[in-house]
Amino acid sequence: MDLTEHIAAIPLFEGIPNNHVEELTDIVVDQTFQRGQSIFSEGDEATGFYVVASGKIKIYKNSPEGKEQILHIFGPGEAFGEVPMFAGSRFPANADTLEQTRLFFFPRAGFISLIQREPMLAMNMLAALSRRLRMLAALVDNLSLKEVPGRLATYILHITEMGKGADALELDISKGQLASLLGTIPETLSRILAKMGSQGIISVEGKKIAILDRRQLKDLAESGKLPA
Amino acid sequence: MDLTEHIAAIPLFEGIPNNHVEELTDIVVDQTFQRGQSIFSEGDEATGFYVVASGKIKIYKNSPEGKEQILHIFGPGEAFGEVPMFAGSRFPANADTLEQTRLFFFPRAGFISLIQREPMLAMNMLAALSRRLRMLAALVDNLSLKEVPGRLATYILHITEMGKGADALELDISKGQLASLLGTIPETLSRILAKMGSQGIISVEGKKIAILDRRQLKDLAESGKLPA
DNA sequence: CGGCGTCATTGACTTAAATCAAGACTTCTT
DNA sequence: AAGAAGTCTTGATTTAAGTCAATGACGCCG
């Protein structure tokens, strides 16, 4: 696939006329990163934003003591780092690759100029930011109002509901990263996976999780509590 | 002040030419609510979005057990409820008034039509959503990576830094609401205010809080921990 | 194929904060 | 001004989850 095609296929640019897609192609910078590299850090001055071409990146915050909270994990076709294009000028969080990752970088000036001439692009960007707000609101809800078992149940249901309601899933991130996404630590996650296993709600084998009792899982996700 | 003037003065509509402001005036619905009323609930179908003309509203989530987490409090000039205009169609959280409140409601169709013809409006909306994302990211950071004293310190500093670095502030919400904003409960907040008082960091008298030791407060906000 | 490094699990312990319960203080209302 | 309703504080107790520490499993590279 050539570059223009690849860019035209990005959801954020859906419905954009060809001449404008070509403008994007003219300004894009194509970059590849190894696993575990930093793309940007909280507080860095932003000069543009990114779209994942392939691979996976995490957006996260760190506490001084070293605990990490992942805000979001982005995969192919998803944009990140747009916030400082529209408000403030610095990134509000860190971004690291989780595996070898190819990124499209769009410099600010060219992009802002285009978004003002192309209403469809503005609408797509508004939709993207709105979805992001929904996700963050859900994360706050999980962190503040649910206990870890409830967060895990919510996560499992969310993943499997995307995948056509299947009863099995394979984690595409490490359990340590999952812990960080759920706002906890690996030890706690490990214990809870074990407990939910012994209660017959799920079965866990390495990165494979199978749902044995969807009803209980739903109860957990809603109530936020693991019954004794 | 007449309605058109009032609407033209809303930050979201800054820089919009007069004829377009008049379009907004034509579609706006002016509503007044008593204290404690619900504006919308999570899951409701959205038919438009709101701007606070006067008063104050809270956006919040509820757990089944009745605990509440406030995501945001909006005052005069601020917009809310825009997310379902651009992604999904239902509100992701609840909105209630905190006092008698006058709202401008903008129906979806008319607004979407205008935003596509007025790039300045699109840019302003992108900026508003981006700021919102920043706030929510900060909230996640607080909830997940800081203990309650650290969140409180962050809040106090944030409030006073807006107000020209003054060393005293008067809470404009109840302590119960503040607890909900900080992701805790009134009992815990009360204890922590008392402790910070006895440690000489702040002094508390009803709704008035004075900062006695800004350095310690900053340490707390950064470390997230209250030293024994 | 054997050893090294990352990642995951399990156990004993500590701790921040929630819960339950009672009382005190404010503030509106009539 | 008295009463009622809502709000705040304080105390005793419980609990979820974090910390510290050690061991176990796995995948990778030479």
Coordinates of C-alpha atoms (C1' of nucleotides) in Angstrom, one line a residue:
Chain A
M1 CA 0.0 0.0 0.0
D2 CA 1.4 3.4 -0.9
L3 CA 1.5 6.3 1.6
T4 CA -1.4 8.2 0.2
E5 CA -3.7 5.2 0.3
H6 CA -2.5 4.4 3.8
I7 CA -3.3 7.9 5.0
A8 CA -6.6 8.0 3.2
A9 CA -7.6 4.9 5.1
I10 CA -7.1 6.4 8.5
P11 CA -10.6 6.8 10.2
L12 CA -9.8 10.4 11.2
F13 CA -9.5 11.3 7.6
E14 CA -12.6 9.5 6.4
G15 CA -14.7 11.5 3.9
I16 CA -11.9 13.9 3.1
P17 CA -11.6 14.8 -0.6
N18 CA -8.5 13.6 -2.4
N19 CA -6.8 16.9 -2.8
H20 CA -6.9 17.4 0.9
V21 CA -5.6 14.0 1.7
E22 CA -2.7 14.8 -0.6
E23 CA -2.0 17.9 1.5
L24 CA -1.8 15.6 4.5
T25 CA 0.6 13.3 2.6
D26 CA 2.7 16.3 1.8
I27 CA 3.2 17.2 5.5
V28 CA 3.3 13.8 7.1
V29 CA 6.5 12.5 8.7
D30 CA 6.8 8.7 8.8
Q31 CA 8.7 7.4 11.8
T32 CA 9.5 3.9 13.2
F33 CA 10.3 3.2 16.9
Q34 CA 11.5 0.2 18.8
R35 CA 9.6 -1.3 21.6
G36 CA 9.7 0.6 24.9
Q37 CA 10.8 4.0 23.4
S38 CA 9.4 7.3 24.6
I39 CA 7.5 9.3 21.9
F40 CA 6.9 12.3 24.2
S41 CA 6.8 13.1 27.8
E42 CA 4.4 15.1 29.9
G43 CA 5.2 18.8 29.7
D44 CA 7.0 18.5 26.4
E45 CA 6.2 21.3 23.9
A46 CA 4.1 19.7 21.1
T47 CA 4.8 20.4 17.5
G48 CA 2.2 18.2 16.0
F49 CA 0.2 15.0 16.6
Y50 CA 0.5 11.3 15.7
V51 CA -1.4 8.5 14.1
V52 CA -0.4 4.9 14.7
A53 CA 0.3 3.2 11.4
S54 CA 1.2 -0.1 13.0
G55 CA 2.1 -1.3 16.5
K56 CA 0.8 0.0 19.8
I57 CA 1.5 2.8 22.2
K58 CA 0.4 3.7 25.7
I59 CA -0.5 7.1 27.1
Y60 CA 0.2 7.2 30.8
K61 CA 0.9 9.2 33.9
N62 CA 3.5 8.6 36.6
S63 CA 3.5 9.2 40.3
P64 CA 6.7 10.4 41.9
E65 CA 7.0 7.0 43.7
G66 CA 7.0 5.3 40.3
K67 CA 3.5 3.9 40.0
E68 CA 2.1 4.2 36.6
Q69 CA -1.5 4.8 35.4
I70 CA -2.2 4.1 31.8
L71 CA -4.9 6.4 30.4
H72 CA -5.2 4.7 27.0
I73 CA -3.6 2.3 24.6
F74 CA -3.8 3.1 20.9
G75 CA -3.4 0.8 18.0
P76 CA -3.3 1.0 14.2
G77 CA -5.5 3.8 12.8
E78 CA -5.8 5.7 16.0
A79 CA -4.7 9.3 16.6
F80 CA -3.0 10.6 19.8
G81 CA -1.3 13.7 21.1
E82 CA -3.9 16.1 19.6
V83 CA -4.8 17.9 22.8
P84 CA -2.0 20.5 22.7
M85 CA -2.9 21.3 19.2
F86 CA -6.1 22.9 20.4
A87 CA -5.5 23.9 24.0
G88 CA -2.3 24.6 25.9
S89 CA 0.8 23.7 24.0
R90 CA 2.3 20.9 26.0
F91 CA 1.5 17.2 26.3
P92 CA -0.6 16.4 29.4
A93 CA 0.8 12.8 29.7
N94 CA 3.6 10.5 28.4
A95 CA 3.6 8.3 25.4
D96 CA 5.7 5.1 25.0
T97 CA 5.7 2.4 22.4
L98 CA 4.6 -1.1 23.6
E99 CA 6.1 -2.8 20.7
Q100 CA 7.8 -1.9 17.4
T101 CA 5.6 0.9 16.1
R102 CA 5.3 3.0 13.0
L103 CA 3.9 6.4 13.4
F104 CA 2.7 9.2 11.1
F105 CA 3.5 12.5 12.6
F106 CA 1.5 15.6 11.4
P107 CA 3.1 19.0 12.1
R108 CA 0.8 21.4 13.7
A109 CA 0.8 24.4 11.3
G110 CA -0.2 22.5 8.2
F111 CA -2.8 20.5 10.0
I112 CA -4.5 23.4 11.6
S113 CA -4.6 25.2 8.3
L114 CA -6.3 22.3 6.7
I115 CA -8.8 21.7 9.5
Q116 CA -10.0 25.2 9.1
R117 CA -10.7 24.6 5.4
E118 CA -12.1 21.1 5.7
P119 CA -15.2 20.9 7.9
M120 CA -15.3 17.1 7.6
L121 CA -11.9 16.9 9.2
A122 CA -13.0 19.2 12.0
M123 CA -16.1 17.0 12.6
N124 CA -14.0 13.8 12.6
M125 CA -11.6 15.4 15.1
L126 CA -14.5 16.5 17.3
A127 CA -15.8 12.9 17.2
A128 CA -12.4 11.5 18.1
L129 CA -12.0 13.9 21.1
S130 CA -15.5 13.2 22.2
R131 CA -14.9 9.4 22.2
R132 CA -11.7 10.1 24.2
L133 CA -13.7 12.0 26.8
R134 CA -16.2 9.1 27.1
M135 CA -13.3 6.7 27.7
L136 CA -11.7 8.9 30.3
A137 CA -15.1 9.4 32.0
A138 CA -15.5 5.6 32.1
L139 CA -12.0 5.3 33.5
V140 CA -12.7 7.8 36.3
D141 CA -15.9 5.9 37.0
N142 CA -13.9 2.7 37.3
L143 CA -11.2 4.1 39.5
S144 CA -13.4 6.0 41.9
L145 CA -16.5 3.9 42.1
K146 CA -15.4 0.3 41.5
E147 CA -13.1 -2.0 43.3
V148 CA -10.4 -3.8 41.3
P149 CA -12.5 -7.0 40.6
G150 CA -15.2 -4.8 39.2
R151 CA -12.7 -3.0 36.9
L152 CA -11.3 -6.2 35.7
A153 CA -14.8 -7.6 34.9
T154 CA -15.6 -4.4 33.1
Y155 CA -12.5 -4.7 31.0
I156 CA -13.0 -8.3 30.1
L157 CA -16.6 -7.6 29.1
H158 CA -15.6 -4.6 27.1
I159 CA -12.9 -6.6 25.2
T160 CA -15.2 -9.5 24.4
E161 CA -18.2 -7.4 23.5
M162 CA -16.1 -5.8 20.7
G163 CA -15.1 -9.3 19.5
K164 CA -18.7 -10.5 18.8
G165 CA -19.5 -11.7 22.3
A166 CA -17.0 -14.5 22.2
D167 CA -16.3 -16.3 25.5
A168 CA -12.6 -16.3 25.2
L169 CA -9.9 -13.7 24.7
E170 CA -6.2 -13.4 24.5
L171 CA -4.6 -10.5 26.3
D172 CA -2.7 -8.4 23.8
I173 CA -0.8 -6.6 26.6
S174 CA 1.2 -8.0 29.6
K175 CA -0.5 -8.5 32.9
G176 CA 1.7 -5.8 34.3
Q177 CA 0.4 -3.3 31.8
L178 CA -3.2 -4.5 32.4
A179 CA -2.7 -3.8 36.1
S180 CA -1.5 -0.3 35.2
L181 CA -4.5 0.2 33.0
L182 CA -6.9 -0.9 35.8
G183 CA -5.2 1.4 38.3
T184 CA -3.6 -1.3 40.4
I185 CA -0.4 -3.3 40.6
P186 CA 0.6 -6.7 39.3
E187 CA 0.4 -8.5 42.6
T188 CA -3.2 -7.4 43.2
L189 CA -4.2 -8.3 39.7
S190 CA -2.7 -11.7 40.0
R191 CA -4.5 -12.4 43.2
I192 CA -7.8 -11.3 41.7
L193 CA -7.4 -13.4 38.6
A194 CA -6.7 -16.3 40.8
K195 CA -9.7 -15.7 43.0
M196 CA -12.1 -15.3 40.0
G197 CA -10.6 -18.5 38.6
S198 CA -11.3 -20.4 41.8
Q199 CA -14.8 -19.0 41.9
G200 CA -15.5 -20.4 38.5
I201 CA -16.2 -17.1 36.9
I202 CA -13.3 -17.2 34.5
S203 CA -10.4 -19.5 33.7
V204 CA -6.9 -18.1 33.1
E205 CA -4.0 -19.7 31.4
G206 CA -1.2 -17.4 30.6
K207 CA -2.5 -14.7 28.3
K208 CA -5.7 -16.6 27.6
I209 CA -8.9 -15.9 29.6
A210 CA -12.1 -17.7 29.1
I211 CA -15.4 -16.6 30.5
L212 CA -17.2 -19.3 32.4
D213 CA -20.0 -17.4 34.0
R214 CA -21.0 -14.2 32.1
R215 CA -23.8 -13.4 34.4
Q216 CA -21.5 -13.2 37.5
L217 CA -19.1 -11.2 35.5
K218 CA -21.8 -8.7 34.6
D219 CA -22.9 -8.4 38.2
L220 CA -19.4 -7.7 39.2
A221 CA -18.9 -5.1 36.6
E222 CA -22.0 -3.3 37.7
S223 CA -21.8 -3.7 41.4
G224 CA -18.0 -3.1 41.5
K225 CA -17.8 -5.7 44.3
L226 CA -16.5 -9.3 44.5
P227 CA -18.9 -11.4 46.7
A228 CA -17.1 -13.3 49.4
Chain B
M1 CA -27.9 42.8 28.7
D2 CA -30.0 41.4 25.8
L3 CA -29.9 37.9 24.7
T4 CA -27.7 38.4 21.6
E5 CA -25.1 40.2 23.6
H6 CA -25.2 37.6 26.3
I7 CA -24.6 34.8 23.7
A8 CA -21.9 36.7 21.9
A9 CA -20.0 37.0 25.2
I10 CA -19.8 33.2 25.7
P11 CA -16.2 32.2 25.3
L12 CA -17.1 29.3 23.0
F13 CA -18.5 31.8 20.6
E14 CA -15.6 34.2 20.7
G15 CA -14.6 35.5 17.3
I16 CA -17.8 34.4 15.6
P17 CA -19.2 37.0 13.1
N18 CA -22.4 38.7 14.0
N19 CA -24.6 37.0 11.5
H20 CA -23.6 33.6 12.9
V21 CA -24.2 34.7 16.5
E22 CA -27.7 35.7 15.4
E23 CA -28.2 32.2 14.0
L24 CA -27.3 30.9 17.5
T25 CA -29.7 33.4 19.1
D26 CA -32.5 32.1 16.8
I27 CA -32.1 28.5 17.9
V28 CA -31.2 28.9 21.6
V29 CA -33.7 27.9 24.3
D30 CA -33.4 29.8 27.6
Q31 CA -34.2 27.7 30.7
T32 CA -34.0 28.3 34.4
F33 CA -33.7 25.5 37.0
Q34 CA -34.0 25.4 40.8
R35 CA -31.2 24.1 42.9
G36 CA -30.7 20.4 43.0
Q37 CA -32.6 19.6 39.8
S38 CA -31.5 17.1 37.2
I39 CA -30.6 18.5 33.8
F40 CA -29.9 15.1 32.2
S41 CA -29.0 11.6 33.3
E42 CA -26.4 9.1 32.1
G43 CA -27.8 7.3 29.1
D44 CA -30.4 9.9 28.1
E45 CA -30.7 10.6 24.4
A46 CA -29.1 14.0 23.8
T47 CA -30.9 16.6 21.6
G48 CA -28.4 19.4 22.1
F49 CA -25.9 20.9 24.5
Y50 CA -25.9 23.5 27.2
V51 CA -24.1 26.7 28.2
V52 CA -24.3 28.0 31.8
A53 CA -25.7 31.5 31.8
S54 CA -25.6 31.9 35.5
G55 CA -25.4 29.5 38.5
K56 CA -23.5 26.3 38.7
I57 CA -23.9 22.6 37.6
K58 CA -22.1 19.4 38.4
I59 CA -21.3 16.6 36.0
Y60 CA -21.1 13.3 37.9
K61 CA -21.2 9.5 37.9
N62 CA -22.9 7.3 40.5
S63 CA -22.0 3.9 41.8
P64 CA -24.9 1.4 42.5
E65 CA -24.1 1.7 46.2
G66 CA -24.8 5.5 46.0
K67 CA -21.3 6.9 46.1
E68 CA -20.9 9.9 43.7
Q69 CA -17.9 11.0 41.8
I70 CA -18.0 14.6 40.4
L71 CA -16.2 14.9 37.1
H72 CA -16.6 18.6 36.7
I73 CA -18.3 21.6 38.0
F74 CA -19.3 24.3 35.4
G75 CA -20.0 27.9 36.0
P76 CA -21.1 30.9 33.9
G77 CA -19.9 30.9 30.4
E78 CA -19.0 27.2 30.3
A79 CA -20.5 24.6 28.0
F80 CA -21.4 21.1 28.8
G81 CA -23.1 18.1 27.3
E82 CA -21.4 18.4 24.0
V83 CA -19.9 14.9 23.8
P84 CA -23.0 13.2 22.4
M85 CA -23.3 15.8 19.7
F86 CA -20.1 14.4 18.1
A87 CA -19.8 10.8 19.2
G88 CA -22.5 8.4 20.4
S89 CA -25.9 10.0 21.1
R90 CA -26.3 9.6 24.8
F91 CA -24.9 11.5 27.7
P92 CA -22.0 9.7 29.4
A93 CA -22.8 11.1 32.9
N94 CA -25.4 13.0 34.9
A95 CA -25.8 16.7 35.3
D96 CA -27.5 18.4 38.2
T97 CA -27.8 22.1 39.3
L98 CA -25.9 23.1 42.4
E99 CA -27.9 26.3 42.8
Q100 CA -30.5 28.2 40.9
T101 CA -29.2 28.1 37.4
R102 CA -30.0 29.6 34.0
L103 CA -29.0 27.6 31.0
F104 CA -28.8 28.2 27.3
F105 CA -29.7 25.1 25.4
F106 CA -28.6 24.7 21.8
P107 CA -30.5 22.1 19.7
R108 CA -28.2 19.7 17.9
A109 CA -29.2 20.1 14.3
G110 CA -28.9 23.9 14.1
F111 CA -25.6 23.9 15.9
I112 CA -24.0 21.1 13.8
S113 CA -25.1 22.9 10.7
L114 CA -23.4 26.1 11.9
I115 CA -20.2 24.5 13.1
Q116 CA -19.7 23.1 9.6
R117 CA -19.9 26.5 8.1
E118 CA -18.0 28.4 10.8
P119 CA -14.4 27.2 11.3
M120 CA -13.8 29.5 14.2
L121 CA -16.6 27.8 16.0
A122 CA -15.2 24.4 15.3
M123 CA -11.8 25.5 16.6
N124 CA -13.3 26.9 19.7
M125 CA -15.1 23.7 20.3
L126 CA -12.0 21.6 19.7
A127 CA -10.2 23.8 22.3
A128 CA -13.0 23.3 24.8
L129 CA -13.0 19.5 24.4
S130 CA -9.2 19.5 24.6
R131 CA -9.3 21.4 27.9
R132 CA -11.8 19.0 29.2
L133 CA -9.5 16.1 28.3
R134 CA -6.7 17.8 30.2
M135 CA -8.9 18.1 33.3
L136 CA -10.1 14.5 33.1
A137 CA -6.5 13.3 32.7
A138 CA -5.6 15.3 35.8
L139 CA -8.5 13.8 37.7
V140 CA -7.4 10.3 36.8
D141 CA -3.9 11.2 37.9
N142 CA -5.2 12.4 41.2
L143 CA -7.5 9.5 41.8
S144 CA -5.1 6.8 40.8
L145 CA -1.7 8.2 41.9
K146 CA -2.3 10.4 44.8
E147 CA -3.8 9.9 48.3
V148 CA -6.6 12.1 49.5
P149 CA -4.4 14.7 51.2
G150 CA -2.4 15.1 47.9
R151 CA -5.6 15.6 46.0
L152 CA -6.8 18.2 48.4
A153 CA -3.5 20.0 48.3
T154 CA -3.7 20.0 44.5
Y155 CA -7.2 21.4 44.6
I156 CA -6.3 24.2 47.0
L157 CA -3.3 25.2 45.0
H158 CA -5.3 25.1 41.8
I159 CA -8.0 27.3 43.1
T160 CA -5.7 29.9 44.6
E161 CA -3.4 30.0 41.6
M162 CA -6.3 31.1 39.5
G163 CA -7.0 33.8 42.0
K164 CA -3.7 35.6 41.7
G165 CA -1.8 33.4 44.2
A166 CA -3.8 34.7 47.2
D167 CA -3.3 32.9 50.5
A168 CA -6.9 32.5 51.3
L169 CA -9.9 31.1 49.6
E170 CA -13.6 30.6 50.3
L171 CA -15.1 27.3 49.1
D172 CA -17.9 27.9 46.6
I173 CA -19.2 24.4 47.1
S174 CA -20.1 22.4 50.2
K175 CA -17.5 20.2 51.8
G176 CA -19.6 17.2 50.8
Q177 CA -19.4 18.2 47.2
L178 CA -15.7 18.8 47.5
A179 CA -15.3 15.3 48.9
S180 CA -17.2 13.9 45.9
L181 CA -15.0 16.0 43.6
L182 CA -11.8 14.6 45.2
G183 CA -13.1 11.0 45.0
T184 CA -13.7 10.5 48.7
I185 CA -16.4 10.9 51.3
P186 CA -17.2 13.8 53.7
E187 CA -15.9 11.9 56.8
T188 CA -12.5 11.4 55.3
L189 CA -12.2 15.0 54.0
S190 CA -13.2 16.3 57.4
R191 CA -10.4 14.3 59.1
I192 CA -7.8 15.4 56.6
L193 CA -8.8 19.1 56.8
A194 CA -8.4 18.7 60.6
K195 CA -5.1 17.0 60.3
M196 CA -3.7 19.6 57.9
G197 CA -4.9 22.2 60.2
S198 CA -3.2 20.8 63.3
Q199 CA 0.0 20.4 61.2
G200 CA -0.1 24.1 60.5
I201 CA -0.4 23.7 56.8
I202 CA -3.7 25.4 56.5
S203 CA -6.3 26.9 58.7
V204 CA -10.0 26.1 58.2
E205 CA -13.0 28.0 59.4
G206 CA -16.2 27.0 57.9
K207 CA -15.9 27.6 54.2
K208 CA -12.8 29.7 54.6
I209 CA -9.4 28.1 54.1
A210 CA -6.1 30.0 54.5
I211 CA -2.8 28.7 53.4
L212 CA -0.2 28.9 56.2
D213 CA 2.6 26.9 54.6
R214 CA 2.6 26.9 50.8
R215 CA 5.8 24.9 50.6
Q216 CA 4.4 22.0 52.5
L217 CA 1.2 22.2 50.5
K218 CA 3.2 21.9 47.2
D219 CA 5.2 19.0 48.5
L220 CA 2.0 17.3 49.4
A221 CA 0.4 17.9 46.0
E222 CA 3.5 16.5 44.3
S223 CA 4.3 13.6 46.5
G224 CA 0.6 12.7 47.0
K225 CA 1.5 11.7 50.6
L226 CA 0.8 13.3 54.0
P227 CA 3.9 13.0 56.2
A228 CA 3.2 11.4 59.6
Chain C
dC1 C1' 20.3 -26.5 25.6
dG2 C1' 21.4 -23.9 29.5
dG3 C1' 21.5 -19.7 31.8
dC4 C1' 19.7 -14.8 32.2
dG5 C1' 16.3 -11.5 32.4
dT6 C1' 11.7 -10.2 32.4
dC7 C1' 7.3 -11.3 34.0
dA8 C1' 4.0 -13.5 37.2
dT9 C1' 2.6 -15.6 41.4
dT10 C1' 2.2 -16.3 46.4
dG11 C1' 2.7 -15.2 51.3
dA12 C1' 2.9 -12.2 55.5
dC13 C1' 2.2 -7.6 56.8
dT14 C1' 0.9 -2.6 56.9
dT15 C1' -2.0 1.1 55.9
dA16 C1' -5.2 4.5 53.8
dA17 C1' -9.6 5.1 53.6
dA18 C1' -14.5 3.3 53.9
dT19 C1' -18.2 2.1 57.0
dC20 C1' -21.1 2.5 60.9
dA21 C1' -22.7 5.3 64.5
dA22 C1' -23.5 9.2 67.2
dG23 C1' -23.5 13.9 68.2
dA24 C1' -22.8 19.0 67.1
dC25 C1' -23.3 22.8 64.2
dT26 C1' -25.7 25.6 60.5
dT27 C1' -29.3 27.3 57.9
dC28 C1' -33.6 27.9 56.4
dT29 C1' -38.5 27.9 57.4
dT30 C1' -42.7 29.1 59.5
Chain D
dA1 C1' -37.3 32.3 68.0
dA2 C1' -38.2 27.3 67.7
dG3 C1' -38.0 23.5 65.1
dA4 C1' -36.6 20.8 61.3
dA5 C1' -33.4 19.6 57.8
dG6 C1' -29.3 19.4 56.0
dT7 C1' -24.3 19.5 56.8
dC8 C1' -20.2 18.6 59.3
dT9 C1' -17.3 16.4 62.7
dT10 C1' -15.4 12.8 65.7
dG11 C1' -14.7 8.0 67.2
dA12 C1' -14.4 2.8 66.8
dT13 C1' -14.0 -0.7 63.5
dT14 C1' -13.4 -3.1 59.1
dT15 C1' -11.5 -3.9 54.7
dA16 C1' -9.4 -3.5 50.1
dA17 C1' -5.4 -3.0 48.3
dG18 C1' -0.6 -1.6 48.6
dT19 C1' 4.2 -2.9 50.2
dC20 C1' 8.0 -6.0 51.0
dA21 C1' 10.1 -10.2 50.0
dA22 C1' 10.9 -14.5 47.9
dT23 C1' 10.1 -17.9 44.6
dG24 C1' 8.5 -19.8 40.2
dA25 C1' 7.6 -19.8 35.2
dC26 C1' 8.6 -18.4 30.7
dG27 C1' 10.9 -16.9 26.5
dC28 C1' 15.1 -15.6 24.4
dC29 C1' 20.0 -15.5 23.0
dG30 C1' 24.3 -17.1 22.7

